[in-house]
GROMACS .gro file of C-alpha atoms in nm:
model
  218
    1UNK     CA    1   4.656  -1.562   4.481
    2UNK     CA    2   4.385  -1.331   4.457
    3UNK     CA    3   4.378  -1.103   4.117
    4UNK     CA    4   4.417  -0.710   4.157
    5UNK     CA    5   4.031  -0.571   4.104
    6UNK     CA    6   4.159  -0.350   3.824
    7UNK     CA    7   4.238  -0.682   3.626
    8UNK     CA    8   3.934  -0.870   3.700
    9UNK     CA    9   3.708  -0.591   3.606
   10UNK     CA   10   3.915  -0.542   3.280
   11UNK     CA   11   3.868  -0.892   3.192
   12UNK     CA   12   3.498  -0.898   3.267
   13UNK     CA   13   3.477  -0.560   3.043
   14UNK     CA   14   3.622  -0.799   2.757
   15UNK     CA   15   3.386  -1.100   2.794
   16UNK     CA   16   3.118  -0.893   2.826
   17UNK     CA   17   3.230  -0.727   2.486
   18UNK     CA   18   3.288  -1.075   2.318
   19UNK     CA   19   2.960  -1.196   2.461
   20UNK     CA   20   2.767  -0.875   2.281
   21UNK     CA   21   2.926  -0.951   1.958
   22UNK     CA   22   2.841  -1.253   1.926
   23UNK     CA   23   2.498  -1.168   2.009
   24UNK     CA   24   2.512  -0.966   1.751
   25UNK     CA   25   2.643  -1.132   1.454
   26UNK     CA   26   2.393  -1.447   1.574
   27UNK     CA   27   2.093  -1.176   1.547
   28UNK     CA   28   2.200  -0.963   1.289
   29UNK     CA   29   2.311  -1.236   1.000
   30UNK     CA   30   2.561  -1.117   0.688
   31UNK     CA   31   2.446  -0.996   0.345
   32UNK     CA   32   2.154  -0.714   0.247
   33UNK     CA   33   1.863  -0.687   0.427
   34UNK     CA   34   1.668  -0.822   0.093
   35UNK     CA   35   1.739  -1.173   0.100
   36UNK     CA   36   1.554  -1.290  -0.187
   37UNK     CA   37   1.189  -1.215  -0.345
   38UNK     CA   38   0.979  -1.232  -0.669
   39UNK     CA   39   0.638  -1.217  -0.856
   40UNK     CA   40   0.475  -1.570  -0.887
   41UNK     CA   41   0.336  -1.437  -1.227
   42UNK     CA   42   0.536  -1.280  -1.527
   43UNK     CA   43   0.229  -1.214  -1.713
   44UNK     CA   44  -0.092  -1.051  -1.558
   45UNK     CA   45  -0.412  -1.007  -1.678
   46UNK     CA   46  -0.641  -0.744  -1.461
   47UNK     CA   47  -0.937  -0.777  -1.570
   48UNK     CA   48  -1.182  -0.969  -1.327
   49UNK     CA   49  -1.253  -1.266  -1.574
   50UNK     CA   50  -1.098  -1.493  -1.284
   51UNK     CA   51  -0.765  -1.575  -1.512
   52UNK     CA   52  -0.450  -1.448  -1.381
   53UNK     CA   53  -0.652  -1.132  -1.213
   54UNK     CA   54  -0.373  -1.179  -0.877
   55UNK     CA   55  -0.018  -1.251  -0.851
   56UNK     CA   56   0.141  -1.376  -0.517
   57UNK     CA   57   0.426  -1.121  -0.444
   58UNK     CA   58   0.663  -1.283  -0.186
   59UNK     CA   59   1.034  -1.207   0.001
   60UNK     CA   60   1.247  -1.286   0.267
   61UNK     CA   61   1.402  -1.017   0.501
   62UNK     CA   62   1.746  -1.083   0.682
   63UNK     CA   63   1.651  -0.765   0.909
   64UNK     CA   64   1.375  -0.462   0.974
   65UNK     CA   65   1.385  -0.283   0.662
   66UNK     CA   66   1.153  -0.043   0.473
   67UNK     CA   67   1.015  -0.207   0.162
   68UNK     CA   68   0.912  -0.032  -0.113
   69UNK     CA   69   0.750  -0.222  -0.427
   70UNK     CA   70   0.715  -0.077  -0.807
   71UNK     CA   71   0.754  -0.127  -1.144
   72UNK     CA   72   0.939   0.064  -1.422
   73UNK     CA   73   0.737   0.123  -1.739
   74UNK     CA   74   0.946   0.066  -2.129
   75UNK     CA   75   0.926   0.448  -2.095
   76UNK     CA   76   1.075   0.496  -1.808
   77UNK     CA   77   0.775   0.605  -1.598
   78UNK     CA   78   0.748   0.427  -1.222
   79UNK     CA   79   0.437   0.295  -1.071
   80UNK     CA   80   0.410   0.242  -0.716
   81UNK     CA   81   0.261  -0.071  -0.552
   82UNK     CA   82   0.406   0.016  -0.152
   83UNK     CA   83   0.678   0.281  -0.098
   84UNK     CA   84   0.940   0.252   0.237
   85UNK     CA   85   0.663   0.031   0.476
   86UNK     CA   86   0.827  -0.062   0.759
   87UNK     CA   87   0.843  -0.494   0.796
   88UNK     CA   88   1.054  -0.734   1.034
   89UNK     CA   89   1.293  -0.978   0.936
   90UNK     CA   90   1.147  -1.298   0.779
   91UNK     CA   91   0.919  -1.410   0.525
   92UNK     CA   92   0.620  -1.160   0.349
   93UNK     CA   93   0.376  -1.276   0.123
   94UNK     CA   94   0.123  -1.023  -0.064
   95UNK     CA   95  -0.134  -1.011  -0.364
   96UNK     CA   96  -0.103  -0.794  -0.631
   97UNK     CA   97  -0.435  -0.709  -0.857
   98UNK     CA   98  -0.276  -0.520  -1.121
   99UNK     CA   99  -0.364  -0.184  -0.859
  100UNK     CA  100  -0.130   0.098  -0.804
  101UNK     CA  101  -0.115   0.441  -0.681
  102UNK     CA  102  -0.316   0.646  -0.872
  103UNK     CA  103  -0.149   0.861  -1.209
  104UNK     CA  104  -0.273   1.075  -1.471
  105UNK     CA  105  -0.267   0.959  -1.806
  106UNK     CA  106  -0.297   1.188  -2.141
  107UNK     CA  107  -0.632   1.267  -2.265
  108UNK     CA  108  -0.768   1.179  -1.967
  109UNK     CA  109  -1.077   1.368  -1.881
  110UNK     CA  110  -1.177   1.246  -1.547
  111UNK     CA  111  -1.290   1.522  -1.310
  112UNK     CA  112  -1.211   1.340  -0.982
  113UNK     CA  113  -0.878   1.287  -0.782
  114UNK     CA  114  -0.725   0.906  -0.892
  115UNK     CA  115  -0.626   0.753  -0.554
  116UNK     CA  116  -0.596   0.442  -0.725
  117UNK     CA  117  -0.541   0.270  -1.089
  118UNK     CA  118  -0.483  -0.037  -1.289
  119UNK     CA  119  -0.152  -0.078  -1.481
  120UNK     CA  120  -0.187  -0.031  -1.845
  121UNK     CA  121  -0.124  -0.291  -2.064
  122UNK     CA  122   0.293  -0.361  -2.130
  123UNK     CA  123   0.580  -0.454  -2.036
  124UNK     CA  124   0.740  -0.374  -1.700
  125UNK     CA  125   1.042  -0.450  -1.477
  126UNK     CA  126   0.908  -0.492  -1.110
  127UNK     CA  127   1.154  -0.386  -0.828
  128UNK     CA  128   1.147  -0.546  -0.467
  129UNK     CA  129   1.375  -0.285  -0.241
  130UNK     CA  130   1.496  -0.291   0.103
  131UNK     CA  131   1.626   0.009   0.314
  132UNK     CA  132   1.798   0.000   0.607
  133UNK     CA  133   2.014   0.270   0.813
  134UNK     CA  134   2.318   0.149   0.669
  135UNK     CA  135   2.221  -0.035   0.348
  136UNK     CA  136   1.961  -0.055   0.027
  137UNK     CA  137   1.920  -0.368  -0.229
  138UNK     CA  138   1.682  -0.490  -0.439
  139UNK     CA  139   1.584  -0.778  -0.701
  140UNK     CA  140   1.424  -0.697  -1.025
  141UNK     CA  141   1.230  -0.923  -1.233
  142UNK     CA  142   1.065  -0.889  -1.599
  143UNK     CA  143   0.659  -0.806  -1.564
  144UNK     CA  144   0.367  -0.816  -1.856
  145UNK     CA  145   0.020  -0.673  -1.777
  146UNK     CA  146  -0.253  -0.808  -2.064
  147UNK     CA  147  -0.630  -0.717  -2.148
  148UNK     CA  148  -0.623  -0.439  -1.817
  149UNK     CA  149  -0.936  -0.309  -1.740
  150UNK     CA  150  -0.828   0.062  -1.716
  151UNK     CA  151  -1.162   0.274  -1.694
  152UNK     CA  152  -1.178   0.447  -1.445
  153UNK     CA  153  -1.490   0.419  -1.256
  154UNK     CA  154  -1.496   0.806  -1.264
  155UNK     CA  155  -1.741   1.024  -1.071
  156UNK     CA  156  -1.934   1.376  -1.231
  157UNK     CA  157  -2.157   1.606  -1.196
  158UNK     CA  158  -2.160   1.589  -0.799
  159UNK     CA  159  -2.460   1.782  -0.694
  160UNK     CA  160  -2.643   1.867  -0.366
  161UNK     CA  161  -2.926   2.000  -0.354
  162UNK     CA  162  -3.053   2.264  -0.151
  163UNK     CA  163  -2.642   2.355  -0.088
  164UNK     CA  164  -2.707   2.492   0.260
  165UNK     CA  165  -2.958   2.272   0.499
  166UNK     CA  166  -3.133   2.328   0.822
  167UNK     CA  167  -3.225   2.002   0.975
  168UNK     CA  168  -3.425   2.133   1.272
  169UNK     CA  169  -3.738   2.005   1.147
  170UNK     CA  170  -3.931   2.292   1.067
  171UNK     CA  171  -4.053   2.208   0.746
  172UNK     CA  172  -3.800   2.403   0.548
  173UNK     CA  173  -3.503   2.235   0.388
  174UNK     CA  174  -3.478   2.007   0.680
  175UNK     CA  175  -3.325   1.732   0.438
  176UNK     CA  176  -3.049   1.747   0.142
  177UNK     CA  177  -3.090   1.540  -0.179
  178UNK     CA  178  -2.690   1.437  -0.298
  179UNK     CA  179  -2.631   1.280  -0.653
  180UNK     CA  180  -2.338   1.152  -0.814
  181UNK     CA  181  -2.272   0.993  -1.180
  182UNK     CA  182  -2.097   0.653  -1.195
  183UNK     CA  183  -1.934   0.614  -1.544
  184UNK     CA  184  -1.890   0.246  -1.475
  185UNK     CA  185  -2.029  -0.041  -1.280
  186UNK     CA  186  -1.842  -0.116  -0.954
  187UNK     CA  187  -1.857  -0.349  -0.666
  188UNK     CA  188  -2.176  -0.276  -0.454
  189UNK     CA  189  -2.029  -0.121  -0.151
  190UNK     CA  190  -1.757   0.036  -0.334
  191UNK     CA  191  -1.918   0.378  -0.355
  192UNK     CA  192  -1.879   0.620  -0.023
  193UNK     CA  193  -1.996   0.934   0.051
  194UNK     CA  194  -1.910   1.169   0.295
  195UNK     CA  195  -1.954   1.503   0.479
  196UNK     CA  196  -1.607   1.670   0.585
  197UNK     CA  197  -1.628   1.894   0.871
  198UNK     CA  198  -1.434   2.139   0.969
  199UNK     CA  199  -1.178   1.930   1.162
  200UNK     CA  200  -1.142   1.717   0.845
  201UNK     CA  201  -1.390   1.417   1.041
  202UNK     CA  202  -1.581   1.247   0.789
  203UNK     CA  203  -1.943   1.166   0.827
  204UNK     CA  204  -2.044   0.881   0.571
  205UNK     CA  205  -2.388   0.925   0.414
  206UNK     CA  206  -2.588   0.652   0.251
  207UNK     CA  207  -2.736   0.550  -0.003
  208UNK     CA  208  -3.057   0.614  -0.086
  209UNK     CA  209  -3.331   0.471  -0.305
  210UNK     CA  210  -3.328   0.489  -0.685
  211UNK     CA  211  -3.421   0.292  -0.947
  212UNK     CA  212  -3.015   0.244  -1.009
  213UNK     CA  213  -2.869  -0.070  -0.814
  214UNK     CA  214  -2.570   0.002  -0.562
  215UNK     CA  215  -2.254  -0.059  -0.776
  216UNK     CA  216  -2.421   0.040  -1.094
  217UNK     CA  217  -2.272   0.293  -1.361
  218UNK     CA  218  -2.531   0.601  -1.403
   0.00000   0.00000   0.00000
């Protein structure tokens, strides 16, 4: 007896169905996206004597999620370590250093932008959170930073010198003499500088001879 086409297609719709959601329950397991996570330190110490300078940060994705990580000073004030990157399901393991986006504090007196900066010294809850389209969690834990090295390896009195240049080498102001103060030492190659044109490209300049090693405050 041969089934009316109607039927057979109607059935095949419904396997086909049944076959899909299985799929997806197999590929898209229960629970939040944030599976589990955590600092491998509680206390930190930032300050490049080679004790407890890093913490591992690890956690476990069930799905793609954006991950943001950051910690919530006594005071209430939030630091940001990574806000809403974009990771796959699975394991993700990362160091901290103590580093975070950059903040104002008061009676600061630097006269350059902070990109970055080292968490002052207390006591912090760190938050690990997940976002999906349908669907946020995260896991807190209790953090300590100790003896941070917080000054800021701030830049002054930026000077160059003549201000407008004609490198066509005639003779006259072919060349332009740039200076900077460094209020504290800092790794050798950790000090850039750059021409911005108009298009916002950046043209890196370098250094140049002085009686000052690379890296060194002054």
């Amino acid at each position: 007896m041969r089934l009316n086409p109607i039927i057979t297609t109607l059935i095949a719709i419904v396997l086909l169905a049944a076959l899909l959601g299985a799929a997806a329950l197999a590929l898209s397991p229960g629970g939040p996206a944030l599976a589990s996570g955590g600092f491998s330190l509680r206390t930190l110490s930032p300050n490049a004597d080679g004790l407890d300078d890093i913490t591992p940060v690890t956690y476990r994705l069930r799905r793609p999620a954006s991950v943001s990580i950051y910690f919530i000073a006594a005071d209430g004030a939030r630091y940001n370590f990574r806000t809403g990157n974009p990771r796959d399901s699975g394991e993700h393991t990362l160091l901290f250093s103590g580093i975070v986006d950059g903040f104002d504090r008061p009676g600061d007196s630097h006269q350059a932008r902070v990109l970055k900066r080292v968490l002052p010294n207390g006591d912090y809850t760190w938050v690990i959170e997940a976002a999906t389209g349908s669907d946020q969690a995260q896991l807190q834990g209790a953090f300590t930073v100790k003896e941070a090295d917080t000054t800021l390896p701030d830049l002054s009195h930026l000077t160059a010198s003549p201000a407008v240049f004609t490198p066509n080498q005639d003779g006259l102001a072919d060349r332009a003499t740039i200076n900077v103060w460094l209020a504290k030492d800092i790794p050798e190659s950790g000090l850039h500088v750059a021409l911005i044109g108009p298009g916002g490209e950046q043209f890196p300049i370098g250094e140049g001879s002085s009686s000052i090693l690379p890296g060194r405050a002054g």
